[in-house]
Every structure is written in structure tokens, then in C-alpha cells.
Amino acid sequence: MATSNLPLESVLILLAIGALVGSCITAGLFFIRTRNAAAADVAVIEALTPVAESLQALAAQVERHERTNVAAQTELRTALTTTWESQVQVLQRSTDDVRREASRLAEVLSRTGARGRWGEMQLRRLVEASGLLDRVDFVEQATVGSIDAVGRPDMIIRLAGNRSVVIDAKVPLAAFLEAEQTTDEASLQLRLRQHADAVIRHIDALKTRDYQALVPNNAEFVVMFLPSEALLETALQMRPDLLDYAFERNVVPATPTTLFALLRTVSLTWRQEQLAEHAEEIRVLGIELHRRLVTMATHFSRVGQSLDAAVSNYNKAVGSLETRVLVTARQFGELGTGDAELEAPTVLHSTTRPLSAPELIADAG
């Protein structure tokens, strides 16, 4: 048995046995050299008897260790094999499930109506995630146009300043899905070119519809929404000039990432517009409040003047009562016609407090 297959404990035991045997052999040789041959043989045999017994015991122990080690290795190998097979089966089932779901999804998306609804659903989720409100900031499936021409874009985004942007969702998936399932390089390149051509046809169709003329106050471009980044990326690989081709026709291809950035900017613009409107309302309210405060200050000034006039007239009446009326009335008391003494009313010395605020004095004056 190779030493490399033995456990460390067995190797150490064998090394100890080797050392012991070597010592015994050395002792035997010593006896042989120093005594006669017969006596040396007897001495060597007697000396090696305990060694032989120890060797047998050690050999038995090594054998037990080897059996235990083999059993443990067999058990570990069996457990690893079972676990590996189980994991492979789980992975195989998961792969099969994913493949079946992908096939069903591809089958569903191969239908034109299903692709259109999927694109519209992705567009609405993206618009709602950007913070825009339905029928406030955007309108879906609105019929636009005049008697001569009518259109129905997927969505119209309302911008600040009474402007708008038309968004139409397009899902060119037929050739794209066929390319994903193709293993032949020539067929793959053919399907990819067909996919790029399909995107070009959608751009031409949006140019022909001329939403800019149908939607009042529309921006001078139409957003073509592709609900997957891979749809535009694959088309650009085959047609690097695709963006220039679209821009020349006032069509802006957009994926979920780029469209979300655009919609988020629109949402922030609306917030700034609302803040500006609120600031204008606050300014108008401030002007009106100031005007009413001026009117109230004028009224208070007039009330104060009236109170001062009333006090002055009261004091004049008191003076007339004391100097003219009570003098004559007291003469009746001196003639014995009355017991109560007539007392003069108290003169008022208080005056109203005038307005002191500079703006009220200036405006009231």
C-alpha cells in the first residue's frame, strides 16, 4: 500500500516501528561482534521477541485505522456523489422551467397585439414611476388631429408652458426573438439585420403620421419608446447610423433608462412651475393684504379723530354746564327747594393714541 494513501497517524506509527526495528538490529549486530555466534543468536532472538509482539500489535492497529479510513472515505464519497446528483437535478429542473417560461413568453410576444399591450404597459409603469399624474401631466390613447387627418398616439406628455410631447411605444420583437434562438452565424446575422430594418420601418411610420402637426403646441419631435434596452442596442450594432437617421426625421428612440430621465426632468419642471405659480399667488395676496391694511389704518385714524372730537365736545358741554346751568340751579337749593347738592361732571383729559407705524402714517395720509 502506498504511504501517500495512509492517514497521518498510520505514517507516524510506521516510522516508530522502523526506528524500533533499526535499534534492535543495531543491538543484534553489537552482540554478534562482541560474543560468540551461538550466544549472539540466542540474545538476538530473545531481544527481538517483544519487538515482534509489538510489531504484530502495531500492524493490527494500522489495519484497523486503514479499514476505518476506507469506510470514512467511502461514506464521504457517497455523500458527495448524492449531493452533487441532487444539485444537478435541481439545476436541471430550474433550467427546464426557465426554458419553458421563456418559450411561453416568446410565443405570447410573437403576437402583434400582445407585443403592443406589453409596450404600452411598460410605458405606463415608467411614467407613473417618474411622478407624473394621469390626466394631469399625461393622457393615454388620446385621439388627435383634424377633419383631414386623425392620429392616436400611445401617450401625450404635457409640458410646462402649454407644450406637449408625443410618445409611441414600438416593440419590434419578431426577428429579435428568432435571432436569440438561432445558433448558425449566418442566420444570426440575417435576423439581426432584419431586426434593425424593423426599427427603421417604425421610425419611417412615425415620420409619416406627422404627430407634430396633429397635436397642438407639440414639441418638434416624437419619442419612439422601445421597452427593452437590448432592442435599441442590437439595432445600433447593425445600423450605427440609426440615431442620425431617426433625428433627421424628428423621431427620438428611447429605452426605459433614457425615457425615465426625460420624464423625471418633465416632473421636476412641473414642480418648478407650480412653485412659480405659488410664488405669484403669494405676491398677489401680499399686495391685496397691504391694500386692506392701508384701508383699515385709514378707518382707525378716522375713528381716533372722531373720539378726540367727542371728548372735546364733551368737555365743552361740561364747561357750559358748570358755568351756565349749575350756577342757576344752585340758587334753588339756597331757596330751600331741594336737599341734594348738584355736582358738576368730571372733565375728560384722555386722548386717543395716534397711529405711529411709518407705512400706516404715509399710506393713511
Short mmCIF file of C-alpha atoms in Angstrom, two decimals:
data_model
loop_
_atom_site.label_atom_id
_atom_site.label_comp_id
_atom_site.label_asym_id
_atom_site.label_seq_id
_atom_site.Cartn_x
_atom_site.Cartn_y
_atom_site.Cartn_z
CA MET A 1 0.00 0.00 0.00
CA ALA A 2 1.36 3.43 -0.91
CA THR A 3 2.31 5.63 2.03
CA SER A 4 0.55 8.64 0.48
CA ASN A 5 -2.83 6.88 0.94
CA LEU A 6 -2.33 6.30 4.70
CA PRO A 7 -3.57 8.75 7.32
CA LEU A 8 -1.01 10.78 9.24
CA GLU A 9 -1.41 8.66 12.39
CA SER A 10 -0.55 5.44 10.49
CA VAL A 11 2.50 7.02 8.92
CA LEU A 12 3.79 8.09 12.33
CA ILE A 13 3.26 4.56 13.69
CA LEU A 14 5.19 3.04 10.80
CA LEU A 15 8.03 5.48 11.35
CA ALA A 16 8.14 4.47 15.02
CA ILE A 17 8.21 0.80 14.05
CA GLY A 18 11.07 1.44 11.65
CA ALA A 19 13.05 3.22 14.33
CA LEU A 20 12.42 0.39 16.81
CA VAL A 21 13.45 -2.30 14.32
CA GLY A 22 16.56 -0.35 13.46
CA SER A 23 17.51 -0.15 17.13
CA CYS A 24 17.03 -3.86 17.59
CA ILE A 25 19.09 -4.74 14.54
CA THR A 26 21.87 -2.49 15.79
CA ALA A 27 21.78 -4.24 19.16
CA GLY A 28 21.92 -7.64 17.46
CA LEU A 29 24.90 -6.69 15.41
CA PHE A 30 26.61 -5.45 18.53
CA PHE A 31 26.06 -8.78 20.28
CA ILE A 32 27.31 -10.67 17.25
CA ARG A 33 30.50 -8.70 17.15
CA THR A 34 31.26 -8.97 20.85
CA ARG A 35 30.31 -12.59 21.64
CA ASN A 36 30.33 -15.90 20.02
CA ALA A 37 27.80 -16.67 17.31
CA ALA A 38 25.57 -19.08 19.28
CA ALA A 39 25.24 -16.83 22.28
CA ALA A 40 24.63 -13.86 20.00
CA ASP A 41 21.81 -15.66 18.15
CA VAL A 42 20.04 -16.53 21.41
CA ALA A 43 20.39 -13.00 22.70
CA VAL A 44 19.11 -11.50 19.46
CA ILE A 45 16.09 -13.80 19.38
CA GLU A 46 15.26 -13.03 23.00
CA ALA A 47 15.69 -9.31 22.34
CA LEU A 48 13.52 -9.39 19.21
CA THR A 49 10.63 -11.36 20.73
CA PRO A 50 9.00 -8.28 22.40
CA VAL A 51 9.63 -6.36 19.21
CA ALA A 52 7.80 -8.97 17.15
CA GLU A 53 4.86 -8.85 19.53
CA SER A 54 4.82 -5.04 19.36
CA LEU A 55 5.03 -5.24 15.57
CA GLN A 56 2.03 -7.54 15.44
CA ALA A 57 0.03 -5.21 17.72
CA LEU A 58 1.02 -2.17 15.68
CA ALA A 59 0.18 -3.97 12.44
CA ALA A 60 -3.27 -4.81 13.78
CA GLN A 61 -3.80 -1.21 14.87
CA VAL A 62 -2.66 0.08 11.46
CA GLU A 63 -5.05 -2.33 9.74
CA ARG A 64 -7.94 -1.10 11.91
CA HIS A 65 -7.08 2.51 11.10
CA GLU A 66 -6.94 1.69 7.40
CA ARG A 67 -10.35 -0.01 7.49
CA THR A 68 -11.82 2.97 9.37
CA ASN A 69 -10.24 5.41 6.92
CA VAL A 70 -11.52 3.49 3.88
CA ALA A 71 -15.03 3.36 5.35
CA ALA A 72 -14.99 7.10 6.08
CA GLN A 73 -13.73 7.89 2.59
CA THR A 74 -16.38 5.66 1.05
CA GLU A 75 -19.10 7.30 3.11
CA LEU A 76 -17.85 10.79 2.22
CA ARG A 77 -17.61 9.89 -1.47
CA THR A 78 -21.16 8.51 -1.41
CA ALA A 79 -22.49 11.63 0.35
CA LEU A 80 -20.73 13.94 -2.11
CA THR A 81 -21.99 11.96 -5.07
CA THR A 82 -25.56 12.03 -3.75
CA THR A 83 -25.40 15.77 -3.05
CA TRP A 84 -23.89 16.50 -6.45
CA GLU A 85 -26.52 14.45 -8.25
CA SER A 86 -29.26 16.19 -6.26
CA GLN A 87 -27.90 19.64 -7.08
CA VAL A 88 -27.57 18.73 -10.74
CA GLN A 89 -31.19 17.57 -10.79
CA VAL A 90 -32.37 20.80 -9.13
CA LEU A 91 -30.35 22.88 -11.58
CA GLN A 92 -31.68 20.84 -14.48
CA ARG A 93 -35.29 21.34 -13.33
CA SER A 94 -34.71 25.08 -12.86
CA THR A 95 -33.15 25.33 -16.32
CA ASP A 96 -36.07 23.46 -17.83
CA ASP A 97 -38.56 25.74 -16.04
CA VAL A 98 -36.76 28.85 -17.28
CA ARG A 99 -36.63 27.44 -20.80
CA ARG A 100 -40.36 26.65 -20.75
CA GLU A 101 -41.23 30.11 -19.38
CA ALA A 102 -39.03 31.74 -21.99
CA SER A 103 -40.70 29.70 -24.72
CA ARG A 104 -44.16 30.66 -23.48
CA LEU A 105 -43.13 34.32 -23.24
CA ALA A 106 -41.67 34.22 -26.74
CA GLU A 107 -44.85 32.59 -28.02
CA VAL A 108 -47.03 35.25 -26.39
CA LEU A 109 -44.84 38.13 -27.55
CA SER A 110 -44.82 36.76 -31.09
CA ARG A 111 -48.39 38.05 -31.40
CA THR A 112 -48.60 41.66 -32.54
CA GLY A 113 -51.43 42.60 -30.16
CA ALA A 114 -49.67 41.13 -27.14
CA ARG A 115 -46.44 42.95 -28.01
CA GLY A 116 -48.29 46.24 -28.30
CA ARG A 117 -50.04 45.83 -24.94
CA TRP A 118 -46.74 44.88 -23.29
CA GLY A 119 -45.07 48.01 -24.66
CA GLU A 120 -47.97 50.22 -23.51
CA MET A 121 -47.91 48.63 -20.05
CA GLN A 122 -44.16 49.21 -19.71
CA LEU A 123 -44.63 52.82 -20.83
CA ARG A 124 -47.35 53.50 -18.25
CA ARG A 125 -45.34 51.95 -15.40
CA LEU A 126 -42.36 54.10 -16.34
CA VAL A 127 -44.44 57.29 -16.47
CA GLU A 128 -46.04 56.61 -13.08
CA ALA A 129 -42.62 55.82 -11.55
CA SER A 130 -41.34 59.22 -12.72
CA GLY A 131 -44.00 61.01 -10.64
CA LEU A 132 -46.36 62.20 -13.39
CA LEU A 133 -50.12 62.11 -12.73
CA ASP A 134 -52.72 60.60 -15.07
CA ARG A 135 -54.96 63.15 -16.84
CA VAL A 136 -52.94 65.92 -15.23
CA ASP A 137 -49.46 65.52 -16.66
CA PHE A 138 -50.16 62.89 -19.35
CA VAL A 139 -53.03 61.44 -21.39
CA GLU A 140 -53.18 57.92 -22.85
CA GLN A 141 -54.62 56.89 -26.22
CA ALA A 142 -55.95 60.38 -26.97
CA THR A 143 -57.41 60.89 -30.44
CA VAL A 144 -55.80 63.94 -32.03
CA GLY A 145 -55.99 65.68 -35.39
CA SER A 146 -58.48 67.43 -37.61
CA ILE A 147 -61.08 66.50 -40.18
CA ASP A 148 -58.41 65.71 -42.76
CA ALA A 149 -56.09 63.64 -40.56
CA VAL A 150 -56.58 61.73 -37.30
CA GLY A 151 -53.98 60.03 -35.09
CA ARG A 152 -53.95 58.15 -31.81
CA PRO A 153 -50.55 58.09 -30.11
CA ASP A 154 -49.99 55.89 -27.07
CA MET A 155 -49.37 58.86 -24.79
CA ILE A 156 -49.15 62.65 -24.77
CA ILE A 157 -46.95 64.20 -22.08
CA ARG A 158 -47.95 67.71 -21.08
CA LEU A 159 -45.09 70.11 -20.52
CA ALA A 160 -44.91 73.39 -18.67
CA GLY A 161 -45.59 76.39 -20.84
CA ASN A 162 -48.58 74.77 -22.58
CA ARG A 163 -46.38 72.41 -24.62
CA SER A 164 -46.57 68.64 -25.12
CA VAL A 165 -44.55 65.62 -26.29
CA VAL A 166 -45.97 62.60 -28.13
CA ILE A 167 -44.73 59.12 -27.13
CA ASP A 168 -45.47 56.00 -29.18
CA ALA A 169 -44.40 52.55 -27.94
CA LYS A 170 -42.95 50.17 -30.52
CA VAL A 171 -41.98 46.52 -29.90
CA PRO A 172 -40.03 45.03 -32.86
CA LEU A 173 -39.57 41.55 -31.39
CA ALA A 174 -40.13 39.01 -34.18
CA ALA A 175 -36.67 38.99 -35.75
CA PHE A 176 -35.06 39.73 -32.36
CA LEU A 177 -36.55 36.57 -30.79
CA GLU A 178 -35.61 34.50 -33.83
CA ALA A 179 -32.04 35.75 -33.51
CA GLU A 180 -31.96 34.68 -29.85
CA GLN A 181 -32.91 31.12 -30.86
CA THR A 182 -30.52 30.90 -33.82
CA THR A 183 -27.23 29.00 -33.50
CA ASP A 184 -25.97 29.41 -37.06
CA GLU A 185 -23.82 32.54 -37.50
CA ALA A 186 -25.14 33.38 -40.98
CA SER A 187 -28.75 33.05 -39.85
CA LEU A 188 -27.97 35.10 -36.75
CA GLN A 189 -26.58 38.00 -38.81
CA LEU A 190 -29.60 37.82 -41.13
CA ARG A 191 -32.07 38.01 -38.20
CA LEU A 192 -30.15 40.90 -36.63
CA ARG A 193 -30.27 42.86 -39.89
CA GLN A 194 -33.99 42.15 -40.13
CA HIS A 195 -34.43 43.47 -36.59
CA ALA A 196 -32.58 46.70 -37.43
CA ASP A 197 -34.73 47.08 -40.56
CA ALA A 198 -37.87 46.65 -38.43
CA VAL A 199 -36.75 49.51 -36.16
CA ILE A 200 -36.11 51.67 -39.24
CA ARG A 201 -39.62 50.92 -40.52
CA HIS A 202 -41.12 52.07 -37.20
CA ILE A 203 -39.16 55.33 -37.48
CA ASP A 204 -40.48 55.88 -41.01
CA ALA A 205 -44.04 55.13 -39.86
CA LEU A 206 -43.84 57.75 -37.09
CA LYS A 207 -42.47 60.27 -39.58
CA THR A 208 -45.42 59.57 -41.89
CA ARG A 209 -48.02 60.04 -39.13
CA ASP A 210 -46.73 63.58 -38.52
CA TYR A 211 -47.93 63.91 -34.92
CA GLN A 212 -46.25 67.30 -34.73
CA ALA A 213 -48.95 68.72 -36.99
CA LEU A 214 -51.83 66.86 -35.30
CA VAL A 215 -51.10 67.72 -31.66
CA PRO A 216 -51.45 71.44 -30.75
CA ASN A 217 -48.33 73.03 -29.23
CA ASN A 218 -46.41 69.81 -29.70
CA ALA A 219 -42.64 69.69 -29.49
CA GLU A 220 -40.89 69.27 -32.81
CA PHE A 221 -40.14 65.58 -32.25
CA VAL A 222 -41.85 62.28 -31.39
CA VAL A 223 -40.44 59.83 -28.84
CA MET A 224 -40.34 56.21 -30.05
CA PHE A 225 -40.29 54.09 -26.89
CA LEU A 226 -38.61 50.66 -27.07
CA PRO A 227 -39.43 48.74 -23.83
CA SER A 228 -36.06 46.92 -23.74
CA GLU A 229 -32.51 48.26 -23.82
CA ALA A 230 -31.44 45.28 -25.96
CA LEU A 231 -33.86 46.19 -28.77
CA LEU A 232 -32.12 49.50 -29.46
CA GLU A 233 -28.61 48.25 -28.67
CA THR A 234 -28.92 45.35 -31.12
CA ALA A 235 -30.29 47.60 -33.85
CA LEU A 236 -27.43 50.07 -33.32
CA GLN A 237 -24.88 47.27 -33.69
CA MET A 238 -26.24 46.54 -37.16
CA ARG A 239 -27.04 50.16 -38.09
CA PRO A 240 -24.64 52.57 -36.35
CA ASP A 241 -26.29 55.45 -38.23
CA LEU A 242 -29.74 54.64 -36.83
CA LEU A 243 -29.86 57.56 -34.38
CA ASP A 244 -28.87 60.08 -37.04
CA TYR A 245 -31.47 58.57 -39.35
CA ALA A 246 -34.15 58.98 -36.66
CA PHE A 247 -33.13 62.52 -35.66
CA GLU A 248 -33.35 63.69 -39.27
CA ARG A 249 -36.99 62.57 -39.21
CA ASN A 250 -37.73 64.24 -35.84
CA VAL A 251 -38.01 60.87 -34.10
CA VAL A 252 -36.14 60.21 -30.83
CA PRO A 253 -35.63 56.50 -29.98
CA ALA A 254 -35.80 55.98 -26.22
CA THR A 255 -35.29 52.99 -23.93
CA PRO A 256 -36.58 52.71 -20.33
CA THR A 257 -33.38 54.31 -19.00
CA THR A 258 -33.33 57.34 -21.28
CA LEU A 259 -37.11 57.85 -21.22
CA PHE A 260 -37.17 57.76 -17.41
CA ALA A 261 -34.54 60.52 -17.34
CA LEU A 262 -36.67 62.59 -19.75
CA LEU A 263 -39.88 62.02 -17.78
CA ARG A 264 -38.15 62.78 -14.49
CA THR A 265 -36.97 66.08 -15.93
CA VAL A 266 -40.55 66.84 -17.02
CA SER A 267 -41.79 66.07 -13.49
CA LEU A 268 -39.21 68.40 -11.93
CA THR A 269 -40.14 71.10 -14.44
CA TRP A 270 -43.77 70.82 -13.37
CA ARG A 271 -42.75 71.21 -9.74
CA GLN A 272 -40.78 74.34 -10.56
CA GLU A 273 -43.77 75.65 -12.50
CA GLN A 274 -46.05 75.03 -9.52
CA LEU A 275 -43.60 76.78 -7.19
CA ALA A 276 -43.53 79.76 -9.55
CA GLU A 277 -47.34 79.83 -9.65
CA HIS A 278 -47.49 79.69 -5.85
CA ALA A 279 -44.95 82.50 -5.61
CA GLU A 280 -47.09 84.65 -7.91
CA GLU A 281 -50.19 83.88 -5.85
CA ILE A 282 -48.32 84.84 -2.68
CA ARG A 283 -47.21 88.11 -4.30
CA VAL A 284 -50.80 88.96 -5.31
CA LEU A 285 -52.09 88.07 -1.83
CA GLY A 286 -49.40 90.25 -0.25
CA ILE A 287 -50.39 93.23 -2.38
CA GLU A 288 -54.07 92.74 -1.51
CA LEU A 289 -53.30 92.34 2.21
CA HIS A 290 -51.23 95.54 2.18
CA ARG A 291 -54.04 97.43 0.44
CA ARG A 292 -56.56 96.26 3.03
CA LEU A 293 -54.24 97.16 5.89
CA VAL A 294 -53.95 100.68 4.49
CA THR A 295 -57.75 100.93 4.31
CA MET A 296 -58.08 99.68 7.89
CA ALA A 297 -55.42 102.16 9.07
CA THR A 298 -57.42 104.99 7.46
CA HIS A 299 -60.55 103.85 9.26
CA PHE A 300 -58.71 103.66 12.60
CA SER A 301 -57.34 107.16 12.08
CA ARG A 302 -60.83 108.47 11.43
CA VAL A 303 -62.20 106.67 14.49
CA GLY A 304 -59.46 108.25 16.61
CA GLN A 305 -60.24 111.68 15.24
CA SER A 306 -63.92 111.14 15.97
CA LEU A 307 -63.14 110.06 19.54
CA ASP A 308 -60.96 113.14 20.07
CA ALA A 309 -63.76 115.35 18.74
CA ALA A 310 -66.27 113.61 21.03
CA VAL A 311 -64.03 114.21 24.07
CA SER A 312 -63.57 117.85 23.11
CA ASN A 313 -67.32 118.34 22.70
CA TYR A 314 -67.91 116.54 25.99
CA ASN A 315 -65.51 118.85 27.82
CA LYS A 316 -67.17 121.89 26.25
CA ALA A 317 -70.55 120.64 27.43
CA VAL A 318 -69.16 120.11 30.94
CA GLY A 319 -67.79 123.66 30.98
CA SER A 320 -71.11 125.08 29.82
CA LEU A 321 -72.92 123.02 32.46
CA GLU A 322 -70.65 124.26 35.25
CA THR A 323 -70.59 127.94 34.27
CA ARG A 324 -74.11 128.39 32.98
CA VAL A 325 -76.52 125.79 34.25
CA LEU A 326 -75.31 124.70 37.68
CA VAL A 327 -74.84 128.29 38.92
CA THR A 328 -78.53 128.97 38.41
CA ALA A 329 -79.60 125.54 39.67
CA ARG A 330 -77.74 126.00 42.97
CA GLN A 331 -79.82 129.10 43.68
CA PHE A 332 -82.86 126.81 44.04
CA GLY A 333 -81.07 124.98 46.81
CA GLU A 334 -80.35 128.20 48.63
CA LEU A 335 -84.09 128.99 48.49
CA GLY A 336 -84.84 125.63 50.16
CA THR A 337 -86.37 123.88 47.16
CA GLY A 338 -84.00 120.92 47.13
CA ASP A 339 -81.93 118.86 49.55
CA ALA A 340 -79.41 117.27 47.17
CA GLU A 341 -76.38 119.21 46.10
CA LEU A 342 -75.72 119.42 42.41
CA GLU A 343 -72.22 118.17 41.39
CA ALA A 344 -70.51 119.02 38.14
CA PRO A 345 -69.44 116.16 35.81
CA THR A 346 -65.74 115.29 35.60
CA VAL A 347 -63.79 116.74 32.74
CA LEU A 348 -62.04 114.13 30.49
CA HIS A 349 -58.33 114.66 29.86
CA SER A 350 -57.59 111.43 27.85
CA THR A 351 -56.86 111.48 24.12
CA THR A 352 -56.70 108.68 21.55
CA ARG A 353 -53.33 107.16 20.62
CA PRO A 354 -52.41 108.12 17.06
CA LEU A 355 -51.01 105.61 14.53
CA SER A 356 -47.21 105.57 14.72
CA ALA A 357 -46.13 102.99 12.09
CA PRO A 358 -44.43 104.90 9.24
CA GLU A 359 -46.09 102.91 6.46
CA LEU A 360 -49.54 103.39 8.02
CA ILE A 361 -49.00 107.12 8.55
CA ALA A 362 -47.73 107.58 4.99
CA ASP A 363 -50.46 105.47 3.37
CA ALA A 364 -53.24 106.81 5.59
CA GLY A 365 -52.16 110.39 4.95
#
